[in-house]
mmCIF file of C-alpha atoms and ligand atoms in Angstrom:
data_model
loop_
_atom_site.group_PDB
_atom_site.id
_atom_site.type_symbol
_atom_site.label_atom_id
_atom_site.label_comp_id
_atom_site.label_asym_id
_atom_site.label_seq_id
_atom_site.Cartn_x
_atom_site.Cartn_y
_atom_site.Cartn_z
ATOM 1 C CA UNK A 1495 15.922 -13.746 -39.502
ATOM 2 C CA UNK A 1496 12.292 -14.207 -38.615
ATOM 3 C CA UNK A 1497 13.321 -17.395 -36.686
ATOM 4 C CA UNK A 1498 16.374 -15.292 -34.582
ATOM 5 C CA UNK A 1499 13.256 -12.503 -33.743
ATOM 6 C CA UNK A 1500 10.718 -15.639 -32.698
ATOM 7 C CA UNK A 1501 13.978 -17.036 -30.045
ATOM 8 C CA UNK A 1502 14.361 -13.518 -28.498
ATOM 9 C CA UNK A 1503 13.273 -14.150 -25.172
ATOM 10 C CA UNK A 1504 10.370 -10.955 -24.500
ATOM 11 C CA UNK A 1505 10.979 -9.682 -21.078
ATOM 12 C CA UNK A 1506 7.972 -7.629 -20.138
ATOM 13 C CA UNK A 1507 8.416 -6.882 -16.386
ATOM 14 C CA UNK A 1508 5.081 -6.348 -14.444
ATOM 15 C CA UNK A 1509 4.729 -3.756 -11.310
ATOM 16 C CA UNK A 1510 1.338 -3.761 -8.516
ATOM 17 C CA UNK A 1511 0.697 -0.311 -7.055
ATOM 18 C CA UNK A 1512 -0.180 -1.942 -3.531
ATOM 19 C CA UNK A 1513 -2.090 1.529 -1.892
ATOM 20 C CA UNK A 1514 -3.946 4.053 -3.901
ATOM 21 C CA UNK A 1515 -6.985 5.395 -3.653
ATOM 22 C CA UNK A 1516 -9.030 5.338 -7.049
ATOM 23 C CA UNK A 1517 -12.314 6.444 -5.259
ATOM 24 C CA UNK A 1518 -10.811 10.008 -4.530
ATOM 25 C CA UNK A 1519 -12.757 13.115 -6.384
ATOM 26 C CA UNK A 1520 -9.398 13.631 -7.945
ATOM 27 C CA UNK A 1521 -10.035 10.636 -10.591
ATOM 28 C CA UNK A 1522 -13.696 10.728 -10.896
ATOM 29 C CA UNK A 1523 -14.126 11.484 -14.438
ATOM 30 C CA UNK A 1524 -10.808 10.205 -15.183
ATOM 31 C CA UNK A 1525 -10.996 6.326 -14.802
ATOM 32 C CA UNK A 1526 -10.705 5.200 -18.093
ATOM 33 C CA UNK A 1527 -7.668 7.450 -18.710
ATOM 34 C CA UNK A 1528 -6.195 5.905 -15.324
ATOM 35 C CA UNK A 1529 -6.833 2.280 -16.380
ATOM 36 C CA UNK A 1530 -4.933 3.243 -19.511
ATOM 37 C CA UNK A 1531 -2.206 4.558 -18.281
ATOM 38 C CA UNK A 1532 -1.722 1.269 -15.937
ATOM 39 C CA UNK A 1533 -1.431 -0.819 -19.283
ATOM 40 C CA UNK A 1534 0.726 1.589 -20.624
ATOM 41 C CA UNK A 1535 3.182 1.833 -17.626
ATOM 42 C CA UNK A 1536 2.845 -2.295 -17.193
ATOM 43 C CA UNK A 1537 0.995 -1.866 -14.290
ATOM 44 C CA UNK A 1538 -0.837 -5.129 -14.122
ATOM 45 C CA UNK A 1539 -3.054 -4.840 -10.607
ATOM 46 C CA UNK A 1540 -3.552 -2.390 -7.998
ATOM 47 C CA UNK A 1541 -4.909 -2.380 -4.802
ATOM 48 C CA UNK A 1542 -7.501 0.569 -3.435
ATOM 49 C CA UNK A 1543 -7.722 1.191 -0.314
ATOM 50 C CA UNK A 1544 -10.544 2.377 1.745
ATOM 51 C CA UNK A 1545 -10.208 4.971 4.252
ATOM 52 C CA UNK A 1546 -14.091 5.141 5.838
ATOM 53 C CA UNK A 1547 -17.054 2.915 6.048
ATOM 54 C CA UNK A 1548 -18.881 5.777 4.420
ATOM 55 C CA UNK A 1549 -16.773 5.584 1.078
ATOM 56 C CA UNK A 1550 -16.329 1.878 1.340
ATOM 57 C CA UNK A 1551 -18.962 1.210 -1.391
ATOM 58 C CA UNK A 1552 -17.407 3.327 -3.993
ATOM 59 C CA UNK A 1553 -14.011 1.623 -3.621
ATOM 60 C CA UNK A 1554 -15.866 -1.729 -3.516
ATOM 61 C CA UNK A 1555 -18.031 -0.925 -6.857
ATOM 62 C CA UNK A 1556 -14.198 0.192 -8.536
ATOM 63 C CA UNK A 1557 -12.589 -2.947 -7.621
ATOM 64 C CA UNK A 1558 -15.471 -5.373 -8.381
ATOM 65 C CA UNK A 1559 -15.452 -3.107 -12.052
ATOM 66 C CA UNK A 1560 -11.897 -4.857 -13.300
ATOM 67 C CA UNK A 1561 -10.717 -7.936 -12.855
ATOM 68 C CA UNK A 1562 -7.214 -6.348 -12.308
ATOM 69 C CA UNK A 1563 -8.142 -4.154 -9.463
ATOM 70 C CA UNK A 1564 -8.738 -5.254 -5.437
ATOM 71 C CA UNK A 1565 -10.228 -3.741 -2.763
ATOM 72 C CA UNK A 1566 -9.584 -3.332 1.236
ATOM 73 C CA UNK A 1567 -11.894 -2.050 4.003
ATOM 74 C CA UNK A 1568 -11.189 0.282 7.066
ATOM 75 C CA UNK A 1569 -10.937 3.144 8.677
ATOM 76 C CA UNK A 1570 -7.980 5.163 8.383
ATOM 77 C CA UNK A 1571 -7.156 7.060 12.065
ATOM 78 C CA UNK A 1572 -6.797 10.024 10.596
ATOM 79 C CA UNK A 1573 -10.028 10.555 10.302
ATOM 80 C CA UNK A 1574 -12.108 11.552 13.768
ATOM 81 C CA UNK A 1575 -15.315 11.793 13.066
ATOM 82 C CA UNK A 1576 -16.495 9.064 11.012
ATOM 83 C CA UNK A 1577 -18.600 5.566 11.869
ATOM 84 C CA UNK A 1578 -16.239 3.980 14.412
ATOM 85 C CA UNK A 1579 -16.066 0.800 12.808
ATOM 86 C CA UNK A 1580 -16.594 -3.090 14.747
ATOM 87 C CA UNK A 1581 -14.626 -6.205 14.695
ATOM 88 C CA UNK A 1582 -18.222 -7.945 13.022
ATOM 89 C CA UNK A 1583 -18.421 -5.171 10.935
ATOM 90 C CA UNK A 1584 -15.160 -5.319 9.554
ATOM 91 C CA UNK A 1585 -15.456 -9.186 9.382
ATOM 92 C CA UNK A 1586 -18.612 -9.048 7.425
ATOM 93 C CA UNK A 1587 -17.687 -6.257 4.898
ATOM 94 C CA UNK A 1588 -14.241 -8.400 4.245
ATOM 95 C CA UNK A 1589 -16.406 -11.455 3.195
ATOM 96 C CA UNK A 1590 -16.452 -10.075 -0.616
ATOM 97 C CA UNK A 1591 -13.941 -11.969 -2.236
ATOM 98 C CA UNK A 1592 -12.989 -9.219 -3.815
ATOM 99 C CA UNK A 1593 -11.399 -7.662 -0.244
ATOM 100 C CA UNK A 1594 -8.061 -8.896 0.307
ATOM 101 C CA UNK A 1595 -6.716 -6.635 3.133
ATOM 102 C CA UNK A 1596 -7.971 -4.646 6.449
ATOM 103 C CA UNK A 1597 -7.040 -1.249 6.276
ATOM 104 C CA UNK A 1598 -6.100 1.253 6.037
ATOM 105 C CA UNK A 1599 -5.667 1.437 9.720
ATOM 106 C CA UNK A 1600 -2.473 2.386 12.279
ATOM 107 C CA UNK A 1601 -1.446 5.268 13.968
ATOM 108 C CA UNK A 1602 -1.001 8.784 13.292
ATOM 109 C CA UNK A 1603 0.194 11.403 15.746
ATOM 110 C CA UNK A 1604 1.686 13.869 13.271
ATOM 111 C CA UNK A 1605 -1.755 15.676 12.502
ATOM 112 C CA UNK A 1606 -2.820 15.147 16.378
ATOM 113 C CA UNK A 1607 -0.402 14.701 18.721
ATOM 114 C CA UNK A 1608 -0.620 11.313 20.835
ATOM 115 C CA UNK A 1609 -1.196 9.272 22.562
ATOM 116 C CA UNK A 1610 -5.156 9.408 21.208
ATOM 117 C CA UNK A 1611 -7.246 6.344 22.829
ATOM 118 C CA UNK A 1612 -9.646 6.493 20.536
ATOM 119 C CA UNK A 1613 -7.273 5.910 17.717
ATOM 120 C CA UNK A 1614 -5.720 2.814 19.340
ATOM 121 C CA UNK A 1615 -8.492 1.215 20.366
ATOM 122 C CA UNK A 1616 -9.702 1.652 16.586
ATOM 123 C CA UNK A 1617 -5.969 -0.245 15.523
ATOM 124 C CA UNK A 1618 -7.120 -2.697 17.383
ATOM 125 C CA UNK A 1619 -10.588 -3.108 16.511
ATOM 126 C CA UNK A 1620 -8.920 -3.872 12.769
ATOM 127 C CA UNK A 1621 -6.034 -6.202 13.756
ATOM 128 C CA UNK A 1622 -8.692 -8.374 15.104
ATOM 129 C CA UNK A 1623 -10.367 -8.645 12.431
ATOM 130 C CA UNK A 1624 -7.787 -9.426 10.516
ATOM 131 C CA UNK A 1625 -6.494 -12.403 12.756
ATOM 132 C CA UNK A 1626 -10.500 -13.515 12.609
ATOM 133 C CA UNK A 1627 -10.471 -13.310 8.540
ATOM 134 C CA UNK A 1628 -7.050 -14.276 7.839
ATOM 135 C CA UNK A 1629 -7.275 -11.197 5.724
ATOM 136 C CA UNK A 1630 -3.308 -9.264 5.944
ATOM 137 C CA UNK A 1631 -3.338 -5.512 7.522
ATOM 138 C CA UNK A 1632 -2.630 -2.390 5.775
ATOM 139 C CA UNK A 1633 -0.772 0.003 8.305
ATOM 140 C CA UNK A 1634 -0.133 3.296 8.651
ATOM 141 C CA UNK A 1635 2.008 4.826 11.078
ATOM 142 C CA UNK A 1636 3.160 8.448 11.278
ATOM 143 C CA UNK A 1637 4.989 10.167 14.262
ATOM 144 C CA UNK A 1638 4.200 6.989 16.515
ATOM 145 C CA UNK A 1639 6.104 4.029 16.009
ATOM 146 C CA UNK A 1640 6.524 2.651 19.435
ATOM 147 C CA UNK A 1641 2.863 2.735 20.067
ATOM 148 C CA UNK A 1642 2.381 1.198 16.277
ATOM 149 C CA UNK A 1643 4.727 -1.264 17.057
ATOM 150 C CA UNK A 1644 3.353 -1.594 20.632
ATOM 151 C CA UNK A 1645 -0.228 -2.538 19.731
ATOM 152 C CA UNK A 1646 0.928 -5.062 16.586
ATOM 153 C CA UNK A 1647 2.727 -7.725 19.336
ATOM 154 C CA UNK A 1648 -0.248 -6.929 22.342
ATOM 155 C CA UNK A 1649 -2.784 -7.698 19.643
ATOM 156 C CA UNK A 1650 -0.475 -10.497 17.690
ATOM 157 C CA UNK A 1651 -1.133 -8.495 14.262
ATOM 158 C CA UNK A 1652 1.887 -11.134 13.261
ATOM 159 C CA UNK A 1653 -1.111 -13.931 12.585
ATOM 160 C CA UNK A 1654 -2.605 -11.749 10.363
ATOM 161 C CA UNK A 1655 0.443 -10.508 8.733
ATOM 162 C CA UNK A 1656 0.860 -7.512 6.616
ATOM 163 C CA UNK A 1657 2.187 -4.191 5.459
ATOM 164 C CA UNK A 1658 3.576 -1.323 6.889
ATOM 165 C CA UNK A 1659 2.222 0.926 3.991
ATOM 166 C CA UNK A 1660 4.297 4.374 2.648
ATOM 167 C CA UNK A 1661 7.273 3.422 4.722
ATOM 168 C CA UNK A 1662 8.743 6.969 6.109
ATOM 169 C CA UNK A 1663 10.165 5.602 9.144
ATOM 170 C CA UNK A 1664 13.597 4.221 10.373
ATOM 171 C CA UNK A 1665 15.268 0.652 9.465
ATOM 172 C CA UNK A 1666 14.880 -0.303 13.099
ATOM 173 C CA UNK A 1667 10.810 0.374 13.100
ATOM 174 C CA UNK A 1668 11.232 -1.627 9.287
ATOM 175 C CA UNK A 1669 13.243 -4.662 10.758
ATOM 176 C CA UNK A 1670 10.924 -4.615 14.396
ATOM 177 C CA UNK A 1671 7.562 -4.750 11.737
ATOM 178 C CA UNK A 1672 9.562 -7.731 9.312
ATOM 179 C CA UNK A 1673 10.455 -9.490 12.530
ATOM 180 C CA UNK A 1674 6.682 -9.626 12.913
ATOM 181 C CA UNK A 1675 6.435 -10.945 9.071
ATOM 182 C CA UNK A 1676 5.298 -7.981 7.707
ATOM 183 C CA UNK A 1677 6.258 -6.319 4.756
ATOM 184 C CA UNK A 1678 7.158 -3.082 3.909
ATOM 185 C CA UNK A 1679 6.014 -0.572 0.925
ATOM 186 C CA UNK A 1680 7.918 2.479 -0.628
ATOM 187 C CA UNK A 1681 6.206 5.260 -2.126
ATOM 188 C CA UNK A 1682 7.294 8.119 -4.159
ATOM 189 C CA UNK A 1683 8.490 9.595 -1.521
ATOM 190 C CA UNK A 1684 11.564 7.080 -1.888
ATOM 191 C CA UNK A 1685 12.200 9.168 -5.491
ATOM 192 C CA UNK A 1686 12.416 12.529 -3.479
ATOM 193 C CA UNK A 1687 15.813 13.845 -3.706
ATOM 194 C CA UNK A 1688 15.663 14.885 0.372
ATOM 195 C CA UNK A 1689 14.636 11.283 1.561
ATOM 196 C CA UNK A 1690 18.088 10.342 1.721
ATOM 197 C CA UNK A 1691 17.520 8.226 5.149
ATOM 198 C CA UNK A 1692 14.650 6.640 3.581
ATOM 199 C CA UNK A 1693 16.725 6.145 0.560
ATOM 200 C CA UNK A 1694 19.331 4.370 2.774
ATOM 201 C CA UNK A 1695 16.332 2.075 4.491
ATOM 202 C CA UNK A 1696 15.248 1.032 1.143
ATOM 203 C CA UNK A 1697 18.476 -0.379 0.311
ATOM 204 C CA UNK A 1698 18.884 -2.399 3.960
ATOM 205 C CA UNK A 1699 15.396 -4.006 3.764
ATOM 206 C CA UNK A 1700 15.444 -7.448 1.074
ATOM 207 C CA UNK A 1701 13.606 -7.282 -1.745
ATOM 208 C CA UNK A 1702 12.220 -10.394 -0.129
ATOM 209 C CA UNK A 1703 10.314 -8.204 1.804
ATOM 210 C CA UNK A 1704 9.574 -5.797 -0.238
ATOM 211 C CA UNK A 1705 6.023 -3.793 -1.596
ATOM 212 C CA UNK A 1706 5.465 -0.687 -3.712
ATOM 213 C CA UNK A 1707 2.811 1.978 -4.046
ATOM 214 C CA UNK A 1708 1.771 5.047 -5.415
ATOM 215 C CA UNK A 1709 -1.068 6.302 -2.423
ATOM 216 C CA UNK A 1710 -2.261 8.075 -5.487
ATOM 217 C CA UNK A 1711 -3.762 10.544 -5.459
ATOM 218 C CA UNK A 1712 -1.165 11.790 -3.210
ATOM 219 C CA UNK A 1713 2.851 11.781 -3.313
ATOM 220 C CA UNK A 1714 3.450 11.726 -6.814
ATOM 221 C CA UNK A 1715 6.924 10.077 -7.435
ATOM 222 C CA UNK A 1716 9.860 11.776 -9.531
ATOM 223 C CA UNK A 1717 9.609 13.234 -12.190
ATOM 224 C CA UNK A 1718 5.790 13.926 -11.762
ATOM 225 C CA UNK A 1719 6.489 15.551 -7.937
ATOM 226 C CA UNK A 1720 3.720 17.982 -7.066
ATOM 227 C CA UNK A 1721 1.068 16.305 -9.578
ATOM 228 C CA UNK A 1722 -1.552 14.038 -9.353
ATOM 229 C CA UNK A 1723 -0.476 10.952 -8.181
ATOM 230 C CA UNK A 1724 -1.746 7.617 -10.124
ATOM 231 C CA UNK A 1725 -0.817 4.107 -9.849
ATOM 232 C CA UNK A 1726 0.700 3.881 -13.753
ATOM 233 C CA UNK A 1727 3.128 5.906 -11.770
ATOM 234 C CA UNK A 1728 4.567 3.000 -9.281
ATOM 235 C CA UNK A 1729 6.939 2.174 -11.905
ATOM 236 C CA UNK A 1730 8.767 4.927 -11.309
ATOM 237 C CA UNK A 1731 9.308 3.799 -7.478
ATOM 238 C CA UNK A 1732 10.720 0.548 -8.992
ATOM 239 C CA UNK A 1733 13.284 2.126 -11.077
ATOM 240 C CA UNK A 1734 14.303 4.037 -7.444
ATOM 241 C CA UNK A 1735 14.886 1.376 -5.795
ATOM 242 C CA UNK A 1736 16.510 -0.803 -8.530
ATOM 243 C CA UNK A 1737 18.678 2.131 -8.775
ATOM 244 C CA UNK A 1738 19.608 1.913 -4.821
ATOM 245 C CA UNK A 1739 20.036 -1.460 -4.803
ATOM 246 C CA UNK A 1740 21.841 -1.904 -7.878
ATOM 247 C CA UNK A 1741 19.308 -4.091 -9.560
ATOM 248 C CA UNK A 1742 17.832 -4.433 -12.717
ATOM 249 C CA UNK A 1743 14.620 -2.454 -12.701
ATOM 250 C CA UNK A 1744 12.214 -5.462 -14.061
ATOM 251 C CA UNK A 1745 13.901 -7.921 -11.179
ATOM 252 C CA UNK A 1746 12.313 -5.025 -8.816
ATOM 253 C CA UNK A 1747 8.863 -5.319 -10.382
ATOM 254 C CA UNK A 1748 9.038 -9.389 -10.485
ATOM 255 C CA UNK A 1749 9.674 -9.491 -6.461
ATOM 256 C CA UNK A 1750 7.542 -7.200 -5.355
ATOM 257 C CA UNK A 1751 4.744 -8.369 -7.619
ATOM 258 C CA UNK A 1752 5.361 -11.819 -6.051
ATOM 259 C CA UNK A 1753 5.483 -10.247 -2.608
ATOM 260 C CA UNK A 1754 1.949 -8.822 -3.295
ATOM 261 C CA UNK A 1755 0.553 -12.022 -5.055
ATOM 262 C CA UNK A 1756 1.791 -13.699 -1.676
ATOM 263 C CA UNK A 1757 0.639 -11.765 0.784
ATOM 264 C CA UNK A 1758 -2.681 -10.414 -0.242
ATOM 265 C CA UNK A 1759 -3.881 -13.772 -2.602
ATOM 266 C CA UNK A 1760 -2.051 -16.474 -1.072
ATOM 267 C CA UNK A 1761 -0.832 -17.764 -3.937
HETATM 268 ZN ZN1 LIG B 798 -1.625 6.101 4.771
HETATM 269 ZN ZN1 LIG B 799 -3.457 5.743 1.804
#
Protein backbone atom coordinates (compact mmCIF):
# COMPACT_ATOMS: atom_id res chain seq x y z
CA UNK A 1 0.00 0.00 0.00
CA UNK A 2 2.54 2.52 1.16
CA UNK A 3 4.89 1.21 -1.62
CA UNK A 4 1.83 1.60 -4.57
CA UNK A 5 1.44 5.55 -2.99
CA UNK A 6 5.58 6.02 -3.10
CA UNK A 7 5.35 4.68 -7.32
CA UNK A 8 2.53 7.21 -8.07
CA UNK A 9 4.21 9.40 -10.32
CA UNK A 10 3.34 13.34 -8.64
CA UNK A 11 2.54 15.55 -11.50
CA UNK A 12 2.70 19.08 -10.22
CA UNK A 13 2.48 21.29 -13.36
CA UNK A 14 4.22 24.75 -13.03
CA UNK A 15 2.84 28.12 -14.86
CA UNK A 16 5.20 31.80 -15.30
CA UNK A 17 2.99 34.90 -15.44
CA UNK A 18 5.40 36.52 -18.16
CA UNK A 19 3.91 40.52 -17.76
CA UNK A 20 2.56 41.94 -14.60
CA UNK A 21 3.20 44.72 -12.88
CA UNK A 22 3.81 44.09 -9.01
CA UNK A 23 5.04 47.75 -8.46
CA UNK A 24 1.43 49.15 -9.15
CA UNK A 25 -0.33 51.04 -5.95
CA UNK A 26 -2.88 48.35 -6.40
CA UNK A 27 -0.53 45.65 -4.50
CA UNK A 28 1.38 47.83 -2.25
CA UNK A 29 0.41 46.55 1.02
CA UNK A 30 -0.52 43.35 -0.43
CA UNK A 31 2.80 41.56 -1.43
CA UNK A 32 3.00 38.94 0.87
CA UNK A 33 -0.62 37.92 0.18
CA UNK A 34 0.38 38.03 -3.69
CA UNK A 35 3.51 35.87 -3.22
CA UNK A 36 1.14 33.46 -1.51
CA UNK A 37 -1.24 33.14 -3.73
CA UNK A 38 1.56 32.35 -6.57
CA UNK A 39 2.54 29.17 -4.42
CA UNK A 40 -0.85 28.38 -4.01
CA UNK A 41 -1.91 28.64 -7.74
CA UNK A 42 1.71 26.84 -8.75
CA UNK A 43 2.88 29.85 -10.02
CA UNK A 44 6.58 29.32 -9.83
CA UNK A 45 8.17 32.82 -11.43
CA UNK A 46 6.89 35.91 -12.78
CA UNK A 47 8.17 38.54 -14.65
CA UNK A 48 7.45 42.54 -13.76
CA UNK A 49 7.59 44.75 -16.05
CA UNK A 50 8.54 48.31 -15.96
CA UNK A 51 6.66 50.91 -17.66
CA UNK A 52 8.95 54.32 -16.80
CA UNK A 53 12.45 55.09 -15.82
CA UNK A 54 10.87 56.89 -12.92
CA UNK A 55 9.29 53.61 -11.38
CA UNK A 56 12.10 51.45 -12.59
CA UNK A 57 13.65 51.23 -9.07
CA UNK A 58 10.63 49.96 -7.36
CA UNK A 59 10.18 47.10 -9.86
CA UNK A 60 13.96 46.50 -9.62
CA UNK A 61 13.95 46.45 -5.56
CA UNK A 62 10.63 43.71 -6.04
CA UNK A 63 12.44 41.50 -8.30
CA UNK A 64 15.89 41.57 -6.61
CA UNK A 65 13.42 40.75 -3.17
CA UNK A 66 12.65 36.87 -4.44
CA UNK A 67 14.58 34.70 -6.06
CA UNK A 68 11.43 33.67 -8.09
CA UNK A 69 10.64 37.03 -9.46
CA UNK A 70 12.54 39.03 -12.64
CA UNK A 71 12.59 42.28 -13.70
CA UNK A 72 12.57 44.32 -17.22
CA UNK A 73 13.27 48.00 -17.96
CA UNK A 74 11.50 50.53 -20.37
CA UNK A 75 9.30 52.82 -21.24
CA UNK A 76 5.96 51.90 -22.19
CA UNK A 77 4.58 54.46 -25.25
CA UNK A 78 1.72 55.03 -23.65
CA UNK A 79 3.04 57.19 -21.55
CA UNK A 80 3.97 60.97 -23.04
CA UNK A 81 5.44 62.72 -20.68
CA UNK A 82 7.97 60.84 -18.92
CA UNK A 83 12.13 60.73 -19.18
CA UNK A 84 12.53 59.80 -22.86
CA UNK A 85 14.76 57.06 -22.29
CA UNK A 86 18.54 56.35 -24.38
CA UNK A 87 19.97 53.39 -26.04
CA UNK A 88 23.11 53.78 -23.08
CA UNK A 89 20.61 54.25 -20.70
CA UNK A 90 18.68 51.36 -21.38
CA UNK A 91 21.97 49.34 -21.86
CA UNK A 92 23.28 50.31 -18.53
CA UNK A 93 20.07 49.85 -16.40
CA UNK A 94 19.79 46.15 -18.18
CA UNK A 95 23.30 45.27 -16.77
CA UNK A 96 21.56 43.93 -13.36
CA UNK A 97 21.44 40.42 -13.79
CA UNK A 98 18.40 40.45 -12.46
CA UNK A 99 16.85 42.28 -15.91
CA UNK A 100 16.09 39.81 -18.43
CA UNK A 101 13.98 41.77 -21.00
CA UNK A 102 13.61 45.48 -22.62
CA UNK A 103 10.30 46.65 -22.29
CA UNK A 104 7.70 47.29 -22.10
CA UNK A 105 7.93 49.16 -25.29
CA UNK A 106 5.81 49.09 -28.92
CA UNK A 107 3.18 50.95 -30.27
CA UNK A 108 -0.04 52.21 -29.24
CA UNK A 109 -2.43 54.25 -31.36
CA UNK A 110 -5.68 53.28 -29.65
CA UNK A 111 -5.36 56.00 -26.79
CA UNK A 112 -3.69 58.53 -29.48
CA UNK A 113 -4.28 58.07 -32.79
CA UNK A 114 -1.05 57.53 -35.08
CA UNK A 115 1.22 57.74 -36.59
CA UNK A 116 3.09 59.56 -33.31
CA UNK A 117 7.02 60.10 -34.12
CA UNK A 118 7.85 60.42 -30.92
CA UNK A 119 6.53 57.04 -30.03
CA UNK A 120 8.46 55.28 -32.82
CA UNK A 121 11.47 56.72 -32.48
CA UNK A 122 11.15 55.62 -28.65
CA UNK A 123 10.44 51.65 -30.20
CA UNK A 124 13.39 52.07 -31.59
CA UNK A 125 15.51 53.55 -29.08
CA UNK A 126 14.57 50.01 -27.09
CA UNK A 127 15.03 47.47 -29.94
CA UNK A 128 18.50 48.71 -30.03
CA UNK A 129 19.20 48.13 -27.00
CA UNK A 130 18.08 45.02 -27.00
CA UNK A 131 20.16 43.83 -30.13
CA UNK A 132 23.27 45.66 -28.06
CA UNK A 133 22.40 43.49 -24.72
CA UNK A 134 21.17 40.43 -26.21
CA UNK A 135 18.43 41.07 -23.73
CA UNK A 136 14.69 39.75 -25.67
CA UNK A 137 11.92 42.69 -26.18
CA UNK A 138 8.69 42.98 -24.51
CA UNK A 139 6.13 44.52 -27.09
CA UNK A 140 3.16 46.10 -27.05
CA UNK A 141 1.13 46.93 -29.88
CA UNK A 142 -2.43 48.29 -29.93
CA UNK A 143 -4.34 49.74 -33.01
CA UNK A 144 -0.94 49.75 -35.06
CA UNK A 145 0.33 46.66 -36.28
CA UNK A 146 1.79 47.55 -39.58
CA UNK A 147 3.86 50.25 -38.09
CA UNK A 148 4.75 47.61 -35.06
CA UNK A 149 5.57 45.23 -37.46
CA UNK A 150 7.21 47.89 -39.70
CA UNK A 151 9.82 49.13 -37.21
CA UNK A 152 10.70 45.28 -35.79
CA UNK A 153 12.33 44.23 -39.55
CA UNK A 154 13.84 48.20 -40.22
CA UNK A 155 15.42 47.88 -36.80
CA UNK A 156 16.09 43.82 -37.03
CA UNK A 157 14.25 43.42 -33.48
CA UNK A 158 14.55 39.53 -34.84
CA UNK A 159 18.38 39.51 -33.23
CA UNK A 160 17.06 40.41 -30.16
CA UNK A 161 14.08 38.26 -30.24
CA UNK A 162 11.06 38.46 -28.13
CA UNK A 163 7.42 38.79 -27.23
CA UNK A 164 4.56 40.27 -28.57
CA UNK A 165 2.99 40.74 -25.01
CA UNK A 166 -1.19 40.57 -24.35
CA UNK A 167 -1.73 39.33 -27.85
CA UNK A 168 -5.20 41.11 -29.05
CA UNK A 169 -4.37 41.15 -32.58
CA UNK A 170 -4.95 38.93 -35.72
CA UNK A 171 -3.13 35.43 -36.61
CA UNK A 172 -1.52 37.17 -39.56
CA UNK A 173 0.19 40.10 -37.21
CA UNK A 174 0.94 36.62 -34.74
CA UNK A 175 2.54 34.52 -37.65
CA UNK A 176 4.40 38.03 -39.34
CA UNK A 177 5.94 38.59 -35.38
CA UNK A 178 6.84 34.36 -35.10
CA UNK A 179 8.32 34.63 -38.56
CA UNK A 180 10.59 37.14 -36.85
CA UNK A 181 11.16 34.45 -33.85
CA UNK A 182 9.15 36.02 -31.52
CA UNK A 183 6.77 34.68 -29.30
CA UNK A 184 3.49 35.41 -28.44
CA UNK A 185 1.59 35.84 -24.88
CA UNK A 186 -2.22 35.44 -24.03
CA UNK A 187 -3.78 37.20 -21.31
CA UNK A 188 -7.05 36.95 -19.67
CA UNK A 189 -8.48 38.46 -22.16
CA UNK A 190 -8.20 34.96 -24.05
CA UNK A 191 -10.86 33.70 -21.03
CA UNK A 192 -13.38 36.51 -22.10
CA UNK A 193 -16.38 34.96 -23.50
CA UNK A 194 -16.45 37.89 -26.53
CA UNK A 195 -12.75 37.23 -27.67
CA UNK A 196 -13.88 34.64 -29.86
CA UNK A 197 -11.27 35.74 -32.78
CA UNK A 198 -8.64 35.81 -30.27
CA UNK A 199 -9.90 32.56 -29.03
CA UNK A 200 -9.54 31.19 -32.61
CA UNK A 201 -5.71 32.77 -32.85
CA UNK A 202 -4.82 31.03 -29.74
CA UNK A 203 -5.61 27.77 -31.11
CA UNK A 204 -3.58 28.44 -34.71
CA UNK A 205 -0.37 29.65 -32.98
CA UNK A 206 1.96 26.25 -31.52
CA UNK A 207 2.37 25.93 -28.19
CA UNK A 208 5.94 26.00 -29.39
CA UNK A 209 5.55 29.47 -29.48
CA UNK A 210 3.66 30.11 -26.93
CA UNK A 211 3.78 32.68 -23.48
CA UNK A 212 1.21 33.55 -20.83
CA UNK A 213 0.46 36.49 -18.57
CA UNK A 214 -1.69 38.05 -16.27
CA UNK A 215 -0.63 42.18 -16.91
CA UNK A 216 -1.92 42.20 -13.40
CA UNK A 217 -3.09 44.50 -12.11
CA UNK A 218 -5.17 44.79 -15.10
CA UNK A 219 -7.42 42.21 -17.20
CA UNK A 220 -8.29 39.86 -14.68
CA UNK A 221 -8.99 36.43 -16.40
CA UNK A 222 -12.36 34.35 -15.94
CA UNK A 223 -13.85 33.82 -13.34
CA UNK A 224 -12.22 36.84 -11.47
CA UNK A 225 -13.28 39.41 -14.64
CA UNK A 226 -13.57 42.95 -13.35
CA UNK A 227 -11.16 42.31 -10.21
CA UNK A 228 -7.82 42.85 -9.43
CA UNK A 229 -5.71 41.14 -11.59
CA UNK A 230 -2.61 39.05 -10.00
CA UNK A 231 -0.23 36.70 -11.44
CA UNK A 232 -1.54 33.46 -9.13
CA UNK A 233 -4.21 34.14 -11.65
CA UNK A 234 -2.23 33.03 -15.05
CA UNK A 235 -3.32 29.63 -14.37
CA UNK A 236 -6.48 30.32 -15.29
CA UNK A 237 -5.21 31.49 -18.93
CA UNK A 238 -3.61 27.99 -19.13
CA UNK A 239 -6.67 26.08 -18.50
CA UNK A 240 -8.18 28.49 -21.62
CA UNK A 241 -6.07 27.59 -23.83
CA UNK A 242 -5.66 23.87 -22.92
CA UNK A 243 -9.29 23.97 -23.30
CA UNK A 244 -8.97 25.46 -27.07
CA UNK A 245 -6.46 23.36 -28.01
CA UNK A 246 -7.62 20.28 -26.57
CA UNK A 247 -4.71 19.75 -24.27
CA UNK A 248 -4.14 18.74 -20.97
CA UNK A 249 -3.96 21.84 -18.83
CA UNK A 250 -0.40 20.96 -17.03
CA UNK A 251 1.14 20.16 -20.79
CA UNK A 252 0.07 24.05 -21.27
CA UNK A 253 1.96 25.19 -18.18
CA UNK A 254 5.16 22.80 -19.02
CA UNK A 255 5.56 24.58 -22.66
CA UNK A 256 5.07 27.78 -21.94
CA UNK A 257 7.20 27.65 -18.81
CA UNK A 258 9.93 26.25 -21.13
CA UNK A 259 9.16 28.94 -23.68
CA UNK A 260 9.85 31.56 -20.91
CA UNK A 261 12.94 29.72 -19.37
CA UNK A 262 14.18 29.90 -23.14
CA UNK A 263 13.66 33.04 -24.12
CA UNK A 264 14.24 35.30 -21.21
CA UNK A 265 17.24 32.91 -19.32
CA UNK A 266 18.68 31.14 -22.11
CA UNK A 267 18.57 28.08 -20.70
ZN1 LIG B 1 1.05 46.41 -22.51
ZN1 LIG C 1 1.87 45.72 -19.17
Amino acid sequence: MLQAALLRPIVIAMYIDSHCHLNFPDFAERLPDIYRHMQDNQVSHALCISVDLESFPEVLAIAESRDNLYASVGVHPDYEDCTEPTVEQLVELAANPKVIAIGETGMDYYRTPGPLAWQQERFRVHIRAARATGKPLVIHTRAASEDTLRLMAEEKAGEAGGVMHCFTESLDVAKAAMDMGFYISFSGIVTFKNAKALKEVAQSVPLERMLIETDAPYLAPMPHRGKTNEPGYVKHVAEEIARLKGLAVEEVGEATSRNFRRLFLKT
